[in-house]
CSV table of C-alpha atoms in Angstrom, one decimal:
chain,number,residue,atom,x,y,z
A,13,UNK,CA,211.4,80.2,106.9
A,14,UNK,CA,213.2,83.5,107.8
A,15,UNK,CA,217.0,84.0,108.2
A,16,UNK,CA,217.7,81.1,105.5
A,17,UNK,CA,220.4,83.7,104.5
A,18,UNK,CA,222.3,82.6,107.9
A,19,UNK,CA,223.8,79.3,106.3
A,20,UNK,CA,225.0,81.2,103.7
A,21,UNK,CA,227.2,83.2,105.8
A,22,UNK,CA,228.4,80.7,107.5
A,23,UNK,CA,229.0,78.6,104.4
A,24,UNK,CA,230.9,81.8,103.3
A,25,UNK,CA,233.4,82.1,106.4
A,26,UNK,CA,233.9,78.3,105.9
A,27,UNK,CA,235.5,79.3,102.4
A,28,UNK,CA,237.1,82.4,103.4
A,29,UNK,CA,238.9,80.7,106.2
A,30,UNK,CA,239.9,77.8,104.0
A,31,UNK,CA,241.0,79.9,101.0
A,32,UNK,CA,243.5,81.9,103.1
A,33,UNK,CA,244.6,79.3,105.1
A,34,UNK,CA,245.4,77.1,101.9
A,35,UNK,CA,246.2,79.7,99.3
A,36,UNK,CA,248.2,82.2,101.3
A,37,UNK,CA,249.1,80.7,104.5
A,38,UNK,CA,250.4,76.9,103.4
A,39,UNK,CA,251.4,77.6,99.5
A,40,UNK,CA,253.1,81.3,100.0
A,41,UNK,CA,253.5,82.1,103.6
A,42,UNK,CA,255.3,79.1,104.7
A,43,UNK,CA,257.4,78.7,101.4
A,44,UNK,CA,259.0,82.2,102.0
A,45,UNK,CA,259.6,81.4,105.6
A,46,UNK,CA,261.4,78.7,104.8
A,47,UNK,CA,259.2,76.0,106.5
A,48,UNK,CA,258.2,73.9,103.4
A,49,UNK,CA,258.5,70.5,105.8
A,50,UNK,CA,255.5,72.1,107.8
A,51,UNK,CA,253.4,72.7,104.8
A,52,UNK,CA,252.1,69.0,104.2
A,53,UNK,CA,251.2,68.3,107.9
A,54,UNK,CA,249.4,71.6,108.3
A,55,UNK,CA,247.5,71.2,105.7
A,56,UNK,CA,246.4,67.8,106.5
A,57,UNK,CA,245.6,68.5,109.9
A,58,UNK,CA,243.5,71.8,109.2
A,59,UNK,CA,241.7,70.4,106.4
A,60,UNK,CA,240.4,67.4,108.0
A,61,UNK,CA,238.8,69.5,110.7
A,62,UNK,CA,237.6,71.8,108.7
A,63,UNK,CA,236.0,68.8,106.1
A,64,UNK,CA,234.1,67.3,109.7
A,65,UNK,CA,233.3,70.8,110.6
A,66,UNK,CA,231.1,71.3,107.4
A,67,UNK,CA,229.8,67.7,107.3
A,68,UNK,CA,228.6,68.4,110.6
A,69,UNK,CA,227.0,72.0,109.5
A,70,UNK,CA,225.5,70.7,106.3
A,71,UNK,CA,224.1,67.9,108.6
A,72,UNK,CA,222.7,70.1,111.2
A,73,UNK,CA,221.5,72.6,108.6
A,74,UNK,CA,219.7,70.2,105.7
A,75,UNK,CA,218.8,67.1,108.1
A,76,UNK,CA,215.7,66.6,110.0
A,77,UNK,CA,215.8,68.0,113.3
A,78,UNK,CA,213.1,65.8,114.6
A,79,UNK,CA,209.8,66.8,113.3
A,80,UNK,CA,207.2,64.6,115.7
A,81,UNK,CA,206.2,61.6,112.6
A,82,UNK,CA,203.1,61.1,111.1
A,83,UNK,CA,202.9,58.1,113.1
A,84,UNK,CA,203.1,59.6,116.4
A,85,UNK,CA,199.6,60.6,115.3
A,86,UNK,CA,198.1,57.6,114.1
A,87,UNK,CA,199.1,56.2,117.4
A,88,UNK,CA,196.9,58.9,119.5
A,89,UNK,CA,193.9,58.6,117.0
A,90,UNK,CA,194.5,54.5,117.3
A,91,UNK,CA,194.8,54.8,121.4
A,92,UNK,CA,191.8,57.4,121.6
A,93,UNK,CA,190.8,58.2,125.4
A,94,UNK,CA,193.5,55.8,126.5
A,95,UNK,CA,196.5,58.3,126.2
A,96,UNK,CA,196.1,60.4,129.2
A,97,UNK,CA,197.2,64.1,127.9
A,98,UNK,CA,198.4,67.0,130.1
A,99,UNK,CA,199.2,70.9,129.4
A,100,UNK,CA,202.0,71.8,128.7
A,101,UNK,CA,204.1,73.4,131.7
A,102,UNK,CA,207.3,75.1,132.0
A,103,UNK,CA,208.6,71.8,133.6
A,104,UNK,CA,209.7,68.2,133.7
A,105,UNK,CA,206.8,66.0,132.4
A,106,UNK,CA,208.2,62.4,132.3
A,107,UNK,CA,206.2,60.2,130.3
A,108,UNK,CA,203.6,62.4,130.0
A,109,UNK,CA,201.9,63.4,126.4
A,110,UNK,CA,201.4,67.6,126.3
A,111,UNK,CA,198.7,69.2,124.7
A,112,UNK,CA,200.5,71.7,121.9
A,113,UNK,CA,198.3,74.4,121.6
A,114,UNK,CA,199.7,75.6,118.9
A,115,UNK,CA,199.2,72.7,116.6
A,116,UNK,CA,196.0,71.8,118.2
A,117,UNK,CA,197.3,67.9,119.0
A,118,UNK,CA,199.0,65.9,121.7
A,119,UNK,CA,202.8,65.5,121.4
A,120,UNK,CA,205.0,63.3,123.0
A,121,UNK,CA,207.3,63.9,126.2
A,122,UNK,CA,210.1,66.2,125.9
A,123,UNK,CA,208.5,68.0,122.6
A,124,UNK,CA,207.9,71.7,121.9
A,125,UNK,CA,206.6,73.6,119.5
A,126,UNK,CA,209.1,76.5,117.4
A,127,UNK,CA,206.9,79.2,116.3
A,128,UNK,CA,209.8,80.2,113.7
A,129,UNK,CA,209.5,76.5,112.3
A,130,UNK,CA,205.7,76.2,113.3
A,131,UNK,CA,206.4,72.7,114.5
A,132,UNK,CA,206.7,70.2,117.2
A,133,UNK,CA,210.6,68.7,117.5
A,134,UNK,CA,211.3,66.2,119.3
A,135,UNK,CA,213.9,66.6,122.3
A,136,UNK,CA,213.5,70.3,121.0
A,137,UNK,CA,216.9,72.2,122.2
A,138,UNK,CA,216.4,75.5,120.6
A,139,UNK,CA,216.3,77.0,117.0
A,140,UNK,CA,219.2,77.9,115.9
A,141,UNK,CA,219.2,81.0,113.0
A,142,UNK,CA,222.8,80.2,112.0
A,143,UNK,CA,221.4,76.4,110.8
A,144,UNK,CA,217.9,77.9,109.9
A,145,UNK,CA,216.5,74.7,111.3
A,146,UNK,CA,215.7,73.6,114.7
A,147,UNK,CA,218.1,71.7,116.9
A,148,UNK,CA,216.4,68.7,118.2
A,149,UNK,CA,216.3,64.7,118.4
A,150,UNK,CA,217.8,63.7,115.3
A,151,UNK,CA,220.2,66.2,114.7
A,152,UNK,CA,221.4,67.4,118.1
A,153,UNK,CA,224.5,65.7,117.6
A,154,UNK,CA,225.5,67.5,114.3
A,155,UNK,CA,224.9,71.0,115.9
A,156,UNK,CA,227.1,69.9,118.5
A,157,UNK,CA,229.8,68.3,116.5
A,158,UNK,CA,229.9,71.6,113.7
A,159,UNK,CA,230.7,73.7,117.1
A,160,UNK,CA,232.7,71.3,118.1
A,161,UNK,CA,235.0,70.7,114.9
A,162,UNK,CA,234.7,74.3,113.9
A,163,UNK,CA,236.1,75.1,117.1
A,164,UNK,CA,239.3,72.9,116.4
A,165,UNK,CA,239.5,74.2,113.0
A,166,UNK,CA,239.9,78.1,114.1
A,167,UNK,CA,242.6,76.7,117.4
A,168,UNK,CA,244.4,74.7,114.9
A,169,UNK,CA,244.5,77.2,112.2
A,170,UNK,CA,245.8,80.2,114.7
A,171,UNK,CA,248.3,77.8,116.7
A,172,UNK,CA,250.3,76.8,113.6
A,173,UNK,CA,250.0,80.3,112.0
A,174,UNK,CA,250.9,82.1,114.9
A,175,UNK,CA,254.1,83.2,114.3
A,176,UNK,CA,253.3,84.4,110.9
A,177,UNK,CA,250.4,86.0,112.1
A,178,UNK,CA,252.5,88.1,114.1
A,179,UNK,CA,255.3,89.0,111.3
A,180,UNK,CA,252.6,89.7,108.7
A,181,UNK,CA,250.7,91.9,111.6
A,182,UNK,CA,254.4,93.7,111.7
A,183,UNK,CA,254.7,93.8,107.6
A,184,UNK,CA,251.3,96.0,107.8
A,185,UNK,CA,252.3,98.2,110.4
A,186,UNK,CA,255.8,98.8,109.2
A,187,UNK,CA,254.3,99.3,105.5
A,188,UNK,CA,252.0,101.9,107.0
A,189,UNK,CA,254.7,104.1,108.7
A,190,UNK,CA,256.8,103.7,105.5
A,191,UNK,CA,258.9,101.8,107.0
A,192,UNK,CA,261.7,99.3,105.7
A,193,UNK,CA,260.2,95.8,105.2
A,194,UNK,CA,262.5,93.2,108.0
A,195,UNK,CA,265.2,91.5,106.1
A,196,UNK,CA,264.4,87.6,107.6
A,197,UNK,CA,261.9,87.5,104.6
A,198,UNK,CA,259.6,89.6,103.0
A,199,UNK,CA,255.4,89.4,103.4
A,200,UNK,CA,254.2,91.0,100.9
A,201,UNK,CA,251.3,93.5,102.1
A,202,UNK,CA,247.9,92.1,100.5
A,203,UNK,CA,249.2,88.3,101.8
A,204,UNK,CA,249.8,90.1,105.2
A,205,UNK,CA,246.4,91.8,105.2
A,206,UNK,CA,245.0,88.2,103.9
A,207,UNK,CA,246.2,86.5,106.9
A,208,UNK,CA,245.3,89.2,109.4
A,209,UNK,CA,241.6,89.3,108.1
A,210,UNK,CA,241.8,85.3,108.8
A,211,UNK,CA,243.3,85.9,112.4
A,212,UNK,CA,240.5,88.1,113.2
A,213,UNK,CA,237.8,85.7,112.0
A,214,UNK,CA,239.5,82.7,113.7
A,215,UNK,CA,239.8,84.5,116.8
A,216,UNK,CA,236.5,86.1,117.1
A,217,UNK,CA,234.9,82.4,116.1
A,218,UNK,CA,236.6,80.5,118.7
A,219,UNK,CA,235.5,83.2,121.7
A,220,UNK,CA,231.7,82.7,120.4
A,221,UNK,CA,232.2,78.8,120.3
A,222,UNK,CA,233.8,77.8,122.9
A,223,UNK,CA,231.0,79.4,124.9
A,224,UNK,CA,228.5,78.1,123.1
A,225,UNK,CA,230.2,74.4,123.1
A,226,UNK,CA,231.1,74.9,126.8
A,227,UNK,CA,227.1,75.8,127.5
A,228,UNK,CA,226.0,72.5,125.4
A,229,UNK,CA,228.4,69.9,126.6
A,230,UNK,CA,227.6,70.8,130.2
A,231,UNK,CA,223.7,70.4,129.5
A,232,UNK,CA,224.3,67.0,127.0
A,233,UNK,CA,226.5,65.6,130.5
A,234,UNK,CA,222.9,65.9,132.1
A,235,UNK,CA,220.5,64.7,129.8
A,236,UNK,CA,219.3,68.3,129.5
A,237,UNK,CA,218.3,70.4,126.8
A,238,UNK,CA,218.3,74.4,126.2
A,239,UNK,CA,214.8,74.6,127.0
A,240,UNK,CA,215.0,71.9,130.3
A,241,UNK,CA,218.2,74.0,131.6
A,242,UNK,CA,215.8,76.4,132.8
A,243,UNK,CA,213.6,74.2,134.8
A,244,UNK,CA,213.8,75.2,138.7
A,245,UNK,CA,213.3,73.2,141.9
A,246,UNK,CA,213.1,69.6,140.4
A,247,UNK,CA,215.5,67.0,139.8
A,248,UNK,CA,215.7,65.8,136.0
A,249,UNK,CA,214.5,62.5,135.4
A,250,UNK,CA,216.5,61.7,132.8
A,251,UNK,CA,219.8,62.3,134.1
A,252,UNK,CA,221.6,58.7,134.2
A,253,UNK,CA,224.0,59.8,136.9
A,254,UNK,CA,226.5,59.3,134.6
A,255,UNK,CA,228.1,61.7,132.3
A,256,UNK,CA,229.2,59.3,129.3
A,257,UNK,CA,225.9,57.5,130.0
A,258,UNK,CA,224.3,60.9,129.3
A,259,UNK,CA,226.5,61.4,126.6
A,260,UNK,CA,225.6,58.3,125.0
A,261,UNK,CA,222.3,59.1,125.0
A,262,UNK,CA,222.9,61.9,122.2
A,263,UNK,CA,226.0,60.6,120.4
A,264,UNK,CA,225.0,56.6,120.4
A,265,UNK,CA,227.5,54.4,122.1
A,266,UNK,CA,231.2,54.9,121.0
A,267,UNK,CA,232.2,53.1,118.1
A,268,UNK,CA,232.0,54.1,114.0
A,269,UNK,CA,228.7,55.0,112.9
């Protein structure tokens, strides 16, 4: 499939972040400021996020997104005339079979077909060329959780880092003019730099997801996917009523999985 390359980047910004954080921000930064109490907390909290953030990528990326089974078609060829089958329309179709004509077969409700994947998906969302997969029924919940943690990851890596963020933005600047270096301690330059390069990635990965978590988390508290946001004039037939009952439809009931 195309874009496979996309992972890879993203795998990559997963290391770059964690690198700098670890290596520069929690093992040199902190020492030379003087906050070595900080440095086990910190680390704790930033690397469990970031450990769920790329569980739930590498789940999202390598699981099945929902590929419509083998038996789906046994079933039609065992029911025959008695599955009634209706074209597909650019609308809600409760309990109604589609006819992809793509793949030349009947598919059950809520499936589409992704011309990049050349497939029918289950509860098909969208397809995502950051995971190189689909997003659909089985791994929906991964996407959402890999925005979700990564989100937390980039917040909780700028909120504890701020204040060095800011003296190390100061240390390049004042380096730059050829200027004396502040004498409440000393950044040096390429640690500086280091930290501003992970400032700008954190900051410029939390704008793009919390829109794109804000976007999803409104349509999973309906029942509705990507593709089913942009039905018009009908009400949605699988909306509970309920948000956490919605919810619970994609994430299972609360509890430890």
């Amino acid at each position: 499939r195309r874009g496979r390359w996309r992972p890879l980047v993203m795998l990559a910004l997963f290391v770059v972040e964690g690198g700098i954080y670890n290596a520069v921000f929690i093992r040199r930064i902190l020492t030379a400021a003087g906050k070595e109490h900080l440095k086990l907390p910190f680390a704790l909290i930033f690397n469990i996020f970031l450990g769920f953030a790329v569980l739930s990528y590498l789940r999202a990326v390598f699981g099945d997104p929902g590929v419509v089974p083998q038996r789906w078609q046994e079933f039609v060829s065992e029911v025959g005339d008695m599955l009634s089958v209706v074209p597909s329309r650019h609308e809600w179709q409760p309990g109604k079979a589609t006819y992809c004509s793509e793949c030349g077969q009947p598919r059950p409700e809520r499936a589409h077909h992704c011309k990049v994947c050349d497939v029918c998906i289950l509860r098909m969302d969208h397809h995502c060329p950051w995971l190189a997969n689909c997003v659909g029924f089985r791994n929906h919940k991964y996407f959402i959780l890999s925005v979700a943690y990564s989100l937390v990851t980039c917040m909780t890596g700028l909120l504890t880092s701020l204040p060095e963020l800011a003296a190390c933005f100061e240390a390049v600047v004042r380096q730059q003019r050829d200027l004396a270096p502040r004498k409440r301690w000393v950044v040096p330059v390429d640690e500086a730099r280091a930290m501003l390069v992970f400032g700008a990635i954190a900051v410029s990965l939390a704008m793009v997801l919390s829109t794109v978590f804000a976007a999803h988390i409104e349509l999973c508290a309906h029942n509705a996917t990507s593709i089913e946001g942009h039905y018009d004039h009908a009400a949605n037939p699988f909306d509970h009523g309920d948000a956490a009952l919605n919810v619970a439809q994609l994430f299972g009931e609360p509890g430890v999985d």
